[in-house]
Each structure stands twice: as structure tokens, then as C-alpha cells.
Coordinates of C-alpha atoms and ligand atoms in Angstrom, one line a residue:
M21 CA 4.0 -7.9 -19.8
K22 CA 1.1 -9.8 -18.7
F23 CA 0.3 -11.5 -15.3
Q24 CA -2.2 -14.1 -14.1
A25 CA -5.0 -12.7 -12.5
S26 CA -4.8 -15.0 -9.6
E27 CA -1.6 -13.4 -8.5
L28 CA -3.4 -10.0 -7.8
P29 CA -4.5 -9.0 -4.6
L30 CA -8.1 -8.7 -3.8
G31 CA -9.1 -5.0 -3.5
K32 CA -9.2 -3.8 0.0
P33 CA -13.0 -3.6 1.0
Q34 CA -12.8 -0.2 2.1
S35 CA -15.7 2.2 1.6
R36 CA -16.4 6.0 3.0
R37 CA -20.0 5.3 3.3
S38 CA -21.1 5.1 6.9
K39 CA -22.6 1.7 7.7
T40 CA -26.4 1.4 7.7
S41 CA -26.4 -1.8 8.8
K42 CA -27.9 -2.6 12.2
L43 CA -25.2 -5.3 12.8
A44 CA -22.2 -2.8 12.4
P45 CA -22.3 -1.5 15.5
L46 CA -22.1 -4.9 17.1
I47 CA -19.4 -6.2 14.8
A48 CA -17.4 -2.9 15.5
L49 CA -17.8 -3.6 19.4
T50 CA -16.8 -7.0 18.9
I51 CA -13.7 -6.2 17.2
L52 CA -13.0 -3.1 19.6
L53 CA -12.9 -5.5 22.5
T54 CA -10.7 -7.8 20.9
I55 CA -7.8 -5.4 19.9
P56 CA -6.6 -1.8 21.0
L57 CA -8.2 0.4 18.3
Y58 CA -8.6 4.3 18.2
Y59 CA -10.6 6.0 15.6
P60 CA -10.1 9.4 15.5
T61 CA -12.6 11.6 14.7
I62 CA -12.9 12.1 10.8
R63 CA -13.4 15.2 8.7
D64 CA -15.4 13.7 6.1
S65 CA -17.2 16.6 4.5
S66 CA -14.9 16.4 1.5
K67 CA -15.2 12.9 0.9
K68 CA -18.7 12.6 -0.3
L69 CA -18.6 11.0 -3.9
S70 CA -18.6 14.0 -6.0
D71 CA -20.6 14.6 -9.1
T72 CA -17.6 14.1 -11.3
S73 CA -18.5 10.3 -11.2
H74 CA -20.6 10.9 -14.6
V75 CA -17.4 11.8 -16.3
F76 CA -16.5 8.1 -16.6
E77 CA -19.2 7.1 -19.0
E78 CA -18.0 3.6 -20.5
S79 CA -17.8 3.8 -24.1
L80 CA -18.5 0.7 -25.7
D81 CA -17.5 1.4 -29.2
E82 CA -14.0 0.2 -28.0
P83 CA -12.5 -3.2 -29.2
I84 CA -13.6 -5.7 -26.5
I85 CA -10.9 -7.8 -25.0
K86 CA -10.9 -10.3 -22.2
P87 CA -10.4 -8.2 -19.3
T88 CA -8.3 -9.8 -16.4
S89 CA -10.1 -9.0 -13.3
H90 CA -7.6 -8.1 -10.8
L91 CA -10.2 -7.7 -8.3
E92 CA -11.6 -11.4 -7.6
T93 CA -14.5 -12.5 -6.5
P94 CA -15.0 -11.8 -3.1
P95 CA -14.6 -14.8 -0.4
P96 CA -17.5 -16.4 1.2
E97 CA -19.3 -13.7 3.3
I98 CA -20.8 -15.6 6.4
T99 CA -18.7 -15.7 9.3
K100 CA -18.9 -15.6 13.1
I101 CA -17.7 -13.5 15.5
G102 CA -18.4 -14.4 19.0
G103 CA -20.9 -16.9 17.8
D104 CA -23.9 -14.4 17.3
V105 CA -23.2 -12.1 14.5
A106 CA -23.5 -13.9 11.2
A107 CA -24.0 -13.0 7.6
E108 CA -22.6 -9.5 7.7
D109 CA -19.5 -8.7 5.0
H110 CA -17.0 -8.7 7.7
R111 CA -14.4 -7.8 4.9
E112 CA -15.5 -4.3 5.7
P113 CA -13.3 -2.4 7.7
P114 CA -14.5 -1.9 11.1
P115 CA -16.6 1.5 11.1
A116 CA -15.4 4.3 13.0
A117 CA -16.7 4.4 16.2
A118 CA -16.2 8.2 16.6
R119 CA -17.2 9.4 13.1
K120 CA -18.3 12.9 13.0
K121 CA -19.0 15.5 10.4
H122 CA -16.8 18.6 10.6
H123 CA -16.9 21.4 8.2
E124 CA -14.5 24.0 9.6
K125 CA -10.9 23.8 8.8
G126 CA -8.1 24.1 11.0
R127 CA -10.3 23.9 14.0
K128 CA -8.3 22.4 16.9
K129 CA -10.3 19.1 18.1
R130 CA -9.6 16.1 20.0
T131 CA -11.3 12.8 20.6
R132 CA -10.9 10.3 23.2
K133 CA -12.3 6.8 22.7
P134 CA -12.8 4.8 25.8
Q135 CA -9.5 2.8 26.4
T136 CA -9.6 -0.7 25.5
D137 CA -6.2 -1.3 26.3
S138 CA -3.2 0.8 27.5
V139 CA -2.0 1.6 24.3
I140 CA -4.2 4.0 22.3
A141 CA -3.2 6.3 19.4
Q142 CA -4.4 9.9 20.0
R143 CA -4.3 12.3 17.2
E144 CA -4.2 16.1 17.5
E145 CA -4.5 18.3 14.8
I146 CA -2.9 21.6 15.5
N147 CA -3.1 24.5 13.6
N148 CA 0.4 25.8 13.1
N149 CA 1.1 28.5 10.7
D150 CA -1.9 28.2 8.6
K151 CA -1.2 24.5 8.0
T152 CA -2.8 21.7 10.0
Q153 CA -0.2 19.4 11.1
I154 CA -1.2 15.8 11.7
T155 CA 0.5 14.5 14.9
I156 CA 0.0 11.4 16.3
T157 CA 0.6 11.7 20.1
S158 CA 0.8 9.1 22.8
S159 CA 3.5 6.3 22.8
R160 CA 2.4 4.9 19.3
G161 CA 2.4 8.1 17.3
D162 CA 6.0 9.2 18.9
I163 CA 7.4 6.5 17.2
R164 CA 7.3 8.2 13.7
S165 CA 9.5 11.1 14.8
R166 CA 12.0 8.3 16.3
L167 CA 12.2 6.6 12.9
L168 CA 13.1 10.0 11.1
D169 CA 16.7 11.2 11.2
D170 CA 16.4 14.6 13.1
E171 CA 19.3 15.8 11.2
K172 CA 17.6 15.5 7.8
C173 CA 14.5 17.1 6.2
D174 CA 11.5 14.8 6.7
L175 CA 10.7 14.2 3.0
F176 CA 7.3 12.5 3.8
S177 CA 5.5 15.6 5.3
G178 CA 4.6 17.5 2.9
E179 CA 1.6 18.2 0.0
W180 CA 1.2 17.8 -3.7
V181 CA 1.8 20.8 -5.6
P182 CA 1.2 21.7 -9.6
N183 CA 3.9 19.9 -11.9
P184 CA 3.3 21.1 -15.3
E185 CA 6.3 19.2 -16.5
G186 CA 4.7 15.6 -15.7
P187 CA 4.6 13.0 -16.8
Y188 CA 8.1 11.7 -17.5
Y189 CA 6.9 8.6 -19.8
T190 CA 3.6 7.6 -21.1
N191 CA 1.9 4.3 -22.3
D192 CA 3.6 4.7 -25.7
T193 CA 7.0 5.2 -24.2
C194 CA 7.1 2.6 -21.7
N195 CA 6.6 -0.9 -22.4
A196 CA 6.9 -2.0 -18.9
I197 CA 3.2 -1.2 -17.9
Q198 CA 1.3 -3.6 -17.0
E199 CA -2.5 -3.8 -18.4
H200 CA -4.4 -3.3 -15.6
Q201 CA -2.6 -0.1 -14.7
N202 CA -2.4 1.2 -18.3
C203 CA -4.9 3.9 -17.6
L204 CA -3.9 6.1 -20.7
K205 CA -4.6 3.1 -23.0
F206 CA -7.8 2.3 -21.5
G207 CA -9.3 5.5 -22.2
R208 CA -9.1 7.4 -18.7
P209 CA -10.2 10.8 -20.0
D210 CA -8.5 13.2 -17.8
R211 CA -4.9 14.2 -17.6
G212 CA -4.7 16.7 -14.5
F213 CA -3.6 13.7 -12.3
L214 CA -0.4 13.3 -14.1
K215 CA 0.6 16.9 -13.3
W216 CA 1.5 16.9 -9.7
K217 CA 4.6 16.5 -7.5
W218 CA 5.1 15.9 -4.0
K219 CA 6.8 19.0 -1.8
P220 CA 8.1 18.4 1.3
D221 CA 7.4 21.0 3.9
D222 CA 11.0 21.8 4.7
C223 CA 12.9 21.0 1.6
E224 CA 12.7 20.4 -2.0
L225 CA 12.1 16.6 -3.6
P226 CA 13.9 16.7 -6.8
V227 CA 12.0 14.7 -9.4
F228 CA 13.4 11.5 -10.8
D229 CA 16.5 12.0 -13.0
P230 CA 17.3 8.7 -14.7
T231 CA 20.8 9.4 -15.6
R232 CA 21.7 10.3 -12.1
F233 CA 19.9 7.5 -10.6
L234 CA 21.8 5.1 -12.8
E235 CA 25.1 6.8 -11.9
L236 CA 23.9 6.5 -8.1
V237 CA 23.3 2.7 -8.2
R238 CA 26.1 1.4 -10.4
G239 CA 27.3 -1.6 -8.8
K240 CA 24.0 -2.0 -7.0
S241 CA 21.1 -4.2 -6.8
I242 CA 17.8 -3.3 -5.5
A243 CA 15.0 -6.2 -4.4
F244 CA 11.3 -5.4 -4.1
V245 CA 9.7 -7.6 -1.7
G246 CA 6.0 -7.8 -1.7
D247 CA 2.7 -7.9 -3.5
S248 CA 1.2 -6.2 -6.5
V249 CA 1.5 -2.9 -5.3
A250 CA 5.0 -3.3 -4.8
R251 CA 5.4 -4.6 -8.4
N252 CA 3.4 -1.4 -9.5
H253 CA 6.1 0.6 -7.7
M254 CA 9.1 -1.4 -9.6
Q255 CA 7.3 -0.7 -13.0
S256 CA 7.2 2.9 -12.3
L257 CA 11.0 2.9 -11.6
I258 CA 11.6 0.7 -15.1
C259 CA 9.3 3.1 -16.9
L260 CA 11.1 6.3 -15.4
L261 CA 14.5 4.7 -16.4
S262 CA 13.1 4.0 -19.8
R263 CA 13.9 7.5 -21.2
V264 CA 17.6 6.5 -20.8
A265 CA 18.0 2.6 -20.4
N266 CA 15.9 -0.6 -20.8
P267 CA 16.7 -3.6 -18.9
V268 CA 17.1 -7.4 -19.9
D269 CA 14.0 -9.0 -18.8
L270 CA 15.1 -12.3 -17.2
S271 CA 11.7 -13.3 -16.0
G272 CA 8.9 -15.3 -18.1
P273 CA 5.7 -13.4 -18.7
L274 CA 3.7 -15.0 -16.0
D275 CA 6.5 -15.2 -13.5
Q276 CA 5.5 -13.9 -10.4
N277 CA 9.2 -13.2 -9.5
K278 CA 11.1 -11.0 -11.8
R279 CA 14.4 -10.2 -12.6
Y280 CA 15.8 -7.2 -14.6
E281 CA 19.3 -6.3 -15.4
Y282 CA 20.8 -3.0 -16.5
R283 CA 23.9 -4.3 -18.0
E284 CA 25.7 -1.2 -19.1
H285 CA 24.8 0.0 -16.0
D286 CA 25.9 -2.7 -13.5
F287 CA 22.6 -2.5 -11.7
N288 CA 19.9 -5.1 -11.3
I289 CA 16.4 -5.2 -10.0
S290 CA 14.5 -8.2 -8.4
M291 CA 10.9 -8.8 -7.4
F292 CA 10.3 -11.3 -4.7
W293 CA 6.5 -12.1 -4.6
A294 CA 5.8 -12.6 -1.2
P295 CA 2.3 -11.0 -0.4
Y296 CA 2.3 -12.2 3.4
L297 CA 6.0 -11.9 3.5
V298 CA 6.0 -15.1 5.7
K299 CA 6.0 -18.8 4.8
T300 CA 2.8 -19.5 3.2
S301 CA 0.8 -22.7 2.1
K302 CA -2.6 -22.9 0.2
T303 CA -5.4 -24.9 1.6
D304 CA -6.3 -25.8 -2.4
P305 CA -3.1 -25.9 -4.0
N306 CA -4.8 -25.5 -7.4
D307 CA -6.9 -22.4 -6.3
E308 CA -5.1 -19.3 -5.4
K309 CA -8.4 -17.5 -4.1
R310 CA -8.8 -20.0 -1.4
P311 CA -7.6 -18.9 1.7
F312 CA -4.0 -19.4 2.5
K313 CA -2.2 -20.8 5.7
L314 CA 0.0 -18.2 7.1
Y315 CA 3.1 -19.4 9.4
L316 CA 3.6 -16.1 11.1
D317 CA 6.6 -17.0 13.1
E318 CA 8.4 -18.7 9.7
F319 CA 10.6 -17.3 7.3
D320 CA 9.4 -17.3 3.4
D321 CA 13.1 -18.7 2.5
H322 CA 12.2 -18.1 -1.1
W323 CA 13.4 -14.7 -0.4
T324 CA 14.9 -14.6 3.1
T325 CA 17.7 -16.7 1.8
R326 CA 18.5 -14.6 -1.1
I327 CA 18.3 -11.0 0.4
A328 CA 21.9 -10.7 1.5
L329 CA 22.9 -10.5 -2.1
F330 CA 21.1 -7.2 -2.6
D331 CA 22.4 -3.7 -1.6
Y332 CA 18.9 -2.5 -1.1
V333 CA 15.3 -4.0 -0.2
I334 CA 12.2 -2.5 -0.5
I335 CA 9.7 -4.5 1.8
S336 CA 5.9 -3.8 1.7
A337 CA 2.7 -5.6 2.3
G338 CA -1.0 -4.6 2.8
H339 CA -4.2 -5.6 1.1
W340 CA -3.6 -9.4 1.2
F341 CA -3.9 -9.4 4.8
F342 CA -7.8 -8.4 4.5
R343 CA -8.3 -11.7 2.9
P344 CA -9.6 -15.0 4.6
T345 CA -6.8 -16.7 6.0
Y346 CA -5.6 -19.2 8.8
F347 CA -3.0 -18.3 11.2
Y348 CA -0.1 -20.7 12.6
L349 CA 2.3 -20.0 15.2
N350 CA 4.8 -22.7 16.3
S351 CA 3.3 -24.6 13.4
T352 CA -0.4 -24.7 15.3
L353 CA -3.2 -23.2 14.2
V354 CA -3.9 -20.3 16.7
G355 CA -6.7 -18.5 14.7
C356 CA -8.2 -17.3 11.5
L357 CA -9.6 -14.4 9.6
Y358 CA -13.2 -14.9 8.0
C359 CA -13.0 -18.5 8.1
P360 CA -16.3 -20.8 8.6
E361 CA -15.1 -22.6 11.5
S362 CA -16.6 -21.9 14.9
N363 CA -13.8 -23.8 16.9
V364 CA -11.0 -21.7 15.6
N365 CA -10.2 -18.2 17.4
H366 CA -11.4 -15.6 15.1
L367 CA -8.5 -12.7 14.9
T368 CA -8.1 -9.5 12.9
S369 CA -5.9 -8.6 10.2
Y370 CA -3.7 -6.5 12.7
F371 CA -2.7 -9.9 14.3
S372 CA -1.2 -11.3 11.0
Y373 CA 0.1 -8.0 9.8
R374 CA 2.1 -7.1 12.9
R375 CA 3.3 -10.7 13.1
A376 CA 4.3 -11.2 9.5
F377 CA 6.3 -7.7 9.6
R378 CA 7.9 -8.8 12.7
T379 CA 8.9 -12.2 11.2
A380 CA 10.4 -10.6 8.0
F381 CA 12.3 -8.1 9.8
R382 CA 13.8 -10.8 12.1
A383 CA 14.7 -12.7 8.9
I384 CA 16.3 -9.5 7.5
N385 CA 18.4 -9.2 10.8
A386 CA 19.1 -12.9 10.9
A387 CA 20.3 -13.1 7.0
N388 CA 23.7 -11.4 7.3
F389 CA 22.4 -8.6 5.2
N390 CA 24.8 -5.7 4.9
G391 CA 22.4 -3.4 3.0
V392 CA 19.8 -1.3 3.7
A393 CA 16.0 -2.3 4.1
F394 CA 13.5 0.4 3.1
L395 CA 9.9 -0.3 4.9
R396 CA 7.5 1.3 2.2
T397 CA 4.4 2.0 4.3
Y398 CA 1.1 1.1 3.7
A399 CA -0.8 3.0 0.4
P400 CA -4.4 3.7 1.5
S401 CA -7.0 2.7 -1.1
H402 CA -9.9 5.1 -2.1
F403 CA -13.3 3.1 -2.7
E404 CA -16.0 5.8 -2.2
G405 CA -19.6 5.6 -2.4
A406 CA -19.7 1.6 -1.5
A407 CA -17.7 -1.1 -0.7
W408 CA -15.2 -2.2 -3.3
D409 CA -17.4 -5.3 -4.3
K410 CA -20.6 -3.1 -4.2
G411 CA -19.7 -0.6 -7.1
G412 CA -17.6 1.6 -4.6
D413 CA -15.3 4.0 -6.9
C414 CA -12.4 6.3 -6.9
A415 CA -13.4 9.0 -9.9
R416 CA -11.8 11.9 -8.2
T417 CA -9.7 13.7 -10.6
R418 CA -7.7 16.0 -8.3
P419 CA -5.6 15.4 -5.2
Y420 CA -6.8 16.2 -1.8
G421 CA -5.1 19.2 -0.2
R422 CA -3.7 18.4 3.3
N423 CA -6.2 19.4 5.4
E424 CA -9.1 17.5 3.3
V425 CA -8.5 14.2 4.7
V426 CA -7.0 12.3 7.7
L427 CA -5.5 8.9 8.0
E428 CA -8.0 6.8 10.1
D429 CA -9.5 3.5 10.9
Y430 CA -7.8 0.4 9.8
S431 CA -5.2 2.4 7.5
L432 CA -4.1 4.2 10.8
E433 CA -3.9 1.1 12.5
M434 CA -1.8 -0.6 9.7
Y435 CA 0.5 2.0 9.4
L436 CA 1.1 2.2 13.1
I437 CA 1.8 -1.3 13.3
Q438 CA 4.5 -1.0 10.5
L439 CA 6.0 2.0 12.3
E440 CA 6.1 -0.2 15.6
E441 CA 7.6 -3.2 14.0
L442 CA 10.0 -1.2 12.2
R443 CA 11.1 0.6 15.3
I444 CA 11.6 -3.0 16.9
A445 CA 13.8 -4.1 13.9
Q446 CA 15.9 -1.0 14.2
K447 CA 16.5 -1.7 17.6
A448 CA 17.4 -5.4 17.0
G449 CA 19.7 -4.3 14.0
R450 CA 22.0 -2.4 16.4
R451 CA 23.1 -5.9 17.3
T452 CA 23.0 -7.2 14.0
G453 CA 24.1 -4.4 12.0
G454 CA 20.9 -4.4 10.2
R455 CA 19.8 -1.2 8.9
F456 CA 16.2 -0.4 8.4
R457 CA 14.7 3.0 7.0
L458 CA 11.2 4.5 7.0
F459 CA 9.9 4.9 3.5
D460 CA 6.5 6.6 4.5
A461 CA 4.6 6.5 1.4
T462 CA 1.2 6.6 3.4
R463 CA 0.8 10.3 4.0
A464 CA 1.4 11.2 0.3
M465 CA -0.9 8.5 -1.1
L466 CA -3.7 9.0 1.4
L467 CA -3.9 12.4 -0.7
R468 CA -4.2 10.9 -4.0
P469 CA -7.8 9.4 -4.5
D470 CA -7.4 10.6 -8.2
G471 CA -4.5 8.0 -9.0
H472 CA -6.1 5.0 -9.3
P473 CA -7.2 2.8 -12.5
S474 CA -10.7 2.6 -11.2
K475 CA -12.6 1.2 -14.3
Y476 CA -9.8 2.2 -16.8
G477 CA -7.6 -1.1 -16.3
H478 CA -9.3 -2.9 -19.0
W479 CA -11.8 -2.5 -21.9
P480 CA -15.6 -2.5 -20.6
V481 CA -17.3 -5.5 -21.4
A482 CA -20.8 -5.6 -22.3
N483 CA -23.3 -6.8 -19.6
Q484 CA -20.5 -7.5 -17.3
T485 CA -19.5 -5.5 -14.3
F486 CA -16.0 -5.4 -12.8
A487 CA -15.0 -4.0 -9.4
N488 CA -13.2 -0.6 -9.6
D489 CA -9.5 -0.9 -8.9
C490 CA -8.8 1.8 -6.1
V491 CA -6.0 -0.1 -5.0
H492 CA -3.2 -0.2 -7.6
W493 CA -1.9 3.0 -9.2
C494 CA -2.2 4.3 -12.8
L495 CA 1.1 4.3 -14.8
P496 CA 2.1 7.1 -15.2
G497 CA 0.7 8.5 -12.2
P498 CA 1.2 9.6 -8.4
I499 CA 3.3 6.4 -7.6
D500 CA 6.0 7.7 -10.0
S501 CA 6.9 9.9 -6.9
W502 CA 8.0 6.8 -5.0
N503 CA 10.9 6.8 -7.0
D504 CA 11.6 10.3 -6.2
F505 CA 11.5 9.3 -2.6
L506 CA 13.7 6.4 -3.6
Q507 CA 16.1 8.6 -5.3
E508 CA 16.5 10.9 -2.5
L509 CA 16.8 7.9 0.2
L510 CA 19.5 6.3 -1.8
K511 CA 21.3 9.4 -2.2
R512 CA 21.0 9.7 1.9
E513 CA 22.6 6.2 2.1
I514 CA 25.4 6.6 -0.4
G515 CA 26.1 9.9 0.5
E516 CA 26.6 8.8 4.0
S517 CA 28.7 5.6 3.3
R518 CA 31.2 7.4 1.0
Ligands
NAG24 C1 -1.8 4.8 -25.2 O1 -2.9 5.6 -25.0 C2 -3.4 6.1 -26.2 C3 -4.5 6.6 -25.6 O2 -4.3 7.9 -24.6 C4 -4.0 5.0 -27.2 O3 -4.3 5.9 -28.3 C5 -2.6 4.2 -27.6 O4 -2.9 3.4 -28.2 C6 -1.8 3.6 -26.5 N1 -1.0 2.9 -26.9 C7 -0.3 1.8 -26.5 C8 1.1 1.3 -27.0 O5 -1.0 1.1 -25.7
NAG25 C1 23.5 -8.0 -11.8 O1 23.6 -9.5 -12.1 C2 24.6 -10.1 -12.9 C3 24.1 -11.6 -13.4 O2 23.5 -12.3 -12.2 C4 25.6 -10.3 -11.9 O3 26.9 -10.8 -12.5 C5 26.2 -8.8 -11.6 O4 27.5 -8.9 -10.6 C6 24.9 -8.2 -10.9 N1 25.2 -6.7 -10.5 C7 24.9 -6.4 -9.1 C8 25.4 -5.0 -9.1 O5 24.6 -7.2 -8.5
NAG26 C1 6.3 -25.5 19.8 O1 5.7 -26.8 19.4 C2 6.4 -27.9 19.8 C3 5.7 -29.3 19.5 O2 5.0 -29.0 18.7 C4 6.7 -27.8 21.5 O3 7.4 -29.1 22.1 C5 7.1 -26.6 21.7 O4 7.2 -26.4 23.3 C6 6.2 -25.5 21.1 N1 7.1 -24.1 21.3 C7 6.5 -23.0 22.2 C8 7.5 -22.1 22.1 O5 5.2 -23.2 22.2
NAG27 C1 -26.6 -8.1 -23.3 O1 -27.8 -7.7 -22.6 C2 -28.8 -7.5 -23.6 C3 -30.2 -7.3 -23.3 O2 -30.3 -8.2 -21.7 C4 -28.7 -8.8 -24.8 O3 -29.7 -8.4 -25.7 C5 -27.5 -8.8 -25.2 O4 -27.5 -9.9 -26.3 C6 -26.3 -9.2 -24.2 N1 -25.0 -9.1 -24.9 C7 -24.1 -9.8 -24.5 C8 -22.7 -9.5 -25.1 O5 -24.2 -10.8 -23.9

């Protein structure tokens, strides 16, 4: 399969490096004053780029093909916030205001930020039975427990454990691996990252069983709605199923929307390309890289009018929201992200992210959809050492242990926004019959800095440097576990309705 580079999302401008710019605190302050944010203390002693980075020497004796750069040229860097701060890279996430080094494990700690709004997420780490539990307390963090079914095991709290059986397919056995995720083909030297599986704390998560899965979904259809990470997930599913069946592919190689039919199993998969979930238009119809206009309160009827035909919808969105964009409400321009205009309100990604989910969920509630909608939550990227466009890389070869990293900064905020909007949708669903479920990929993927293509999404090209891909996931790779989750989630749904 081949896809146009233009359809792929911009890499998340994430970096573990602390900001050195003198302007950074000013920007952070500006952002802190405009939106409620809480930056918990991070424990970053483990996050220094380790000296394993040298293992990824580029080998130039490989055949050279023209790579498709999935991480595009960054947008113009000049923007203004509050009129005073210019020429800083605003695509960087806001630096953590309360960043602190911390070398002891399991020590109870608590950090409070000055309240900029009544809604503050406060996180505590509680040393409990030798395992550090990450609990998000306060009105915001409580939401997660309310989204989970008390009667059932929380599949998403756990850790990665060794799995010598993995992987369950390779680049040679699955032809659905998109080039820029085909890490084995492009010479990734290590294989350890393929040998882990997710272990929930309170139960087992069976690994994906293709035969069983196809029995489970007979007579059903699944739609993925989202961006290239959603497609990454779908391709993982197709690869895992390839051991027993291959679908009829009804889509053209360059189609952004996909349709696969497993005719013998009466099971269909569709992908609706909707990186912003809502109605959009291009500021330049011929150039995908130019900022999009987002109509944040309007449905994207391309998918919303078709969704009622499906049994399951897996909805997700993420990294595109960090791109320059114009925001419309009621057809009126209300703000923008990284636009050059000084007479437009400069707002944040959080503004558009929240409204996009609210509108997407409203569309599902309005669609007479009798199936189940899963929110697959934000999957953090893992650029280390520098920003994504300044040479930042993800060169690790092992997962983090559960105590080595915490969800923080904008990843925490994006995640909380998703949980809050899911909760709102669930409440509305009580009237409409809409069923909304949490598919919490965030925690598991936070722990997988080793799962990205990095430089192994294409062949190296002499005298050319490409941004490393620390956003998508290698196939095979840790994203395969999303289908372990999916199998279990569907089993619960189907078990329930029988
Ligand atoms: C799969 O990857 C291996 C290297 O691990 C490579 O030799 C082989 O050509 C690749 N196969 C395909 C079909 O890309
Ligand atoms: C799958 O798609 C085919 C062709 O559109 C359709 O006939 C069939 O009913 C679909 N099956 C399911 C389970 O949706
Ligand atoms: C939306 O815009 C229309 C006309 O542009 C206006 O009449 C209407 O009051 C607006 N609605 C809201 C909720 O602002
Ligand atoms: C790469 O750069 C070197 C030195 O600047 C030059 O000699 C060589 O021709 C360049 N190769 C390509 C493929 O452009």
C-alpha cells in the first residue's frame, strides 16, 4: 500500500529537552494565563537520551529510493501571542512550569500550581503495594474511574511484560504494512521491542487470536475515524488477521478512506479519514500543508452520515491539532493557532481539540447509531533530545517500566480533554441510546518510546536529513496490543448483548 505524503500528520513537536530560550517562560506564562493547565512534577531522570542512540548508524549501502517524508516541513515559525512574543517556535508544547528532577522511586510527592482556573488536575503518586499508582485526583481526574465499569477489570492499568512469542506477523507475512511503518524492511536492527505484551494489573489480557476474533465479529462492521495513527491501528488489525484471512481491498492505493471486506467471515472494516473529526476546509485547495479551517461546531458529514451503518466505531484524533489552523464557530472566525494575523484571537490546540470531540460525539448521538463508539485515547509521541524538527529522536529499545515516566504536560491535557468529552457524550447518550466506551491507549503507549519508526520508515538518502518519526508505530510493534484491547472490548460488548 502506498499513501500520499500529504495526508500524513505533522509530527508532534514534542521534546524532552528543557527549554533554554529566554522567551520560553514568557510563552508558558501567556499560555498558562489563557487556559487552565496543570503541569505536574515530572520524574525525568530516566528520560535523558541514552547512549544507545549510536546504535542507529545509517547504512548508506542500501538501495536508495525516494522516501516519502511523513513529517512535513514545519509551518512558518513566526507568530505572536499577546503581541510581544514573536519568532519563537510555538509549535513546541508549553514547557512544564513545575519541572523538577527526581531520582527516588516511589517517594510520595505532591505539587501544586497556582490556580489559574477553578479546574485544576492534581496528580498524586501513591506508593501502594510496591507499585506506583498514578492517580489523577480532583474533579478532572475522577472522570476516568467513572468511565470504567466497576464490575470489570480495568484493562488499561498495567505494564508491559516480556512475551517471547511475539511478533505474530512480519513484514514478509503481511502486505498491509504501510511503507513508513515498515521498520523491519528499512533496517531497524533490534528486535526486542517486538517481545512485550500488555499485562493489566487485575486480570489477563489474552493476545489477539485471529480465528476467535473473526468468529466474534461475524456479521459486524467496524469503522475507524481519525488520522494516520488510526490507520496504523487498522493496518495492525489487518496484519494480525492475515494469519487466517486477507480482505478484499475496495480502496485505491492513494485513497485516504479505506474499505476492506472479509467476505467469508461477513466482516467489514472501513477507515474514514478525518484527522480533525469536524468539518474542515483548506485555505489553499491545492496544498494540504497550508492551515485548515476547522468548523468546530459542524459535523464532517462525510463520516457522520455513514456511521449509523456500522456496529463499532473507533474514534481518535491527536497530532494534527498542533498544526496551524483557523477556528470557526457558527461559521464565524473566532480564533486561530499559529496564524500570522494579529487581529485574530490566538487560541490553543486545547480549544480546538475539546470542541472537535464534543462535535464528533454530538454527531454520533444524533446519528441514530445503534452500535458502540470507542474513544481510543491520545497516543503520546516520544521525541527526545530535541524537538521533532530539530533532530529529536526515539532511539530507545525497551519499554519504560511503570515507575519511569508519568503522563504530563500537553499529553496529560489532551487526555483529560478526551475523558471529559467522553463523559459528556455518555451522559447525552442516556437520552439517545448512544453507547460510548473508553479505549484507553494513552497509558500503555506512554511506556513505549521504543515502538516508533524513528529513522526506519524509509531508506536513508545521501545528504538529506529527515525528521525522525516518533509519532507512528512500527508494524509489527506495540500498537498490535491495541487489537488485544479491541478483542477484549468487543468480547465484553458482545458477551453483554447475548
Ligand atoms: C522484510 O525485512 C527484512 C529485513 O528484516 C528484509 O530483508 C526483507 O526484504 C523485508 N521484506 C519485505 C517484503 O519487505
Ligand atoms: C459488508 O459489506 C458488504 C458489501 O457492501 C455487505 O453486503 C455486507 O452486508 C457487509 N457486512 C456487514 C457485516 O456489514
Ligand atoms: C449564528 O450566526 C447567525 C448569523 O450569522 C446569527 O443570527 C446567530 O444568532 C448566531 N448564533 C449564535 C448562537 O451565535
Ligand atoms: C553529498 O555531498 C557531498 C559533499 O558535499 C558531495 O560530494 C556529493 O556529491 C553529494 N551527494 C549527493 C547525492 O548529492
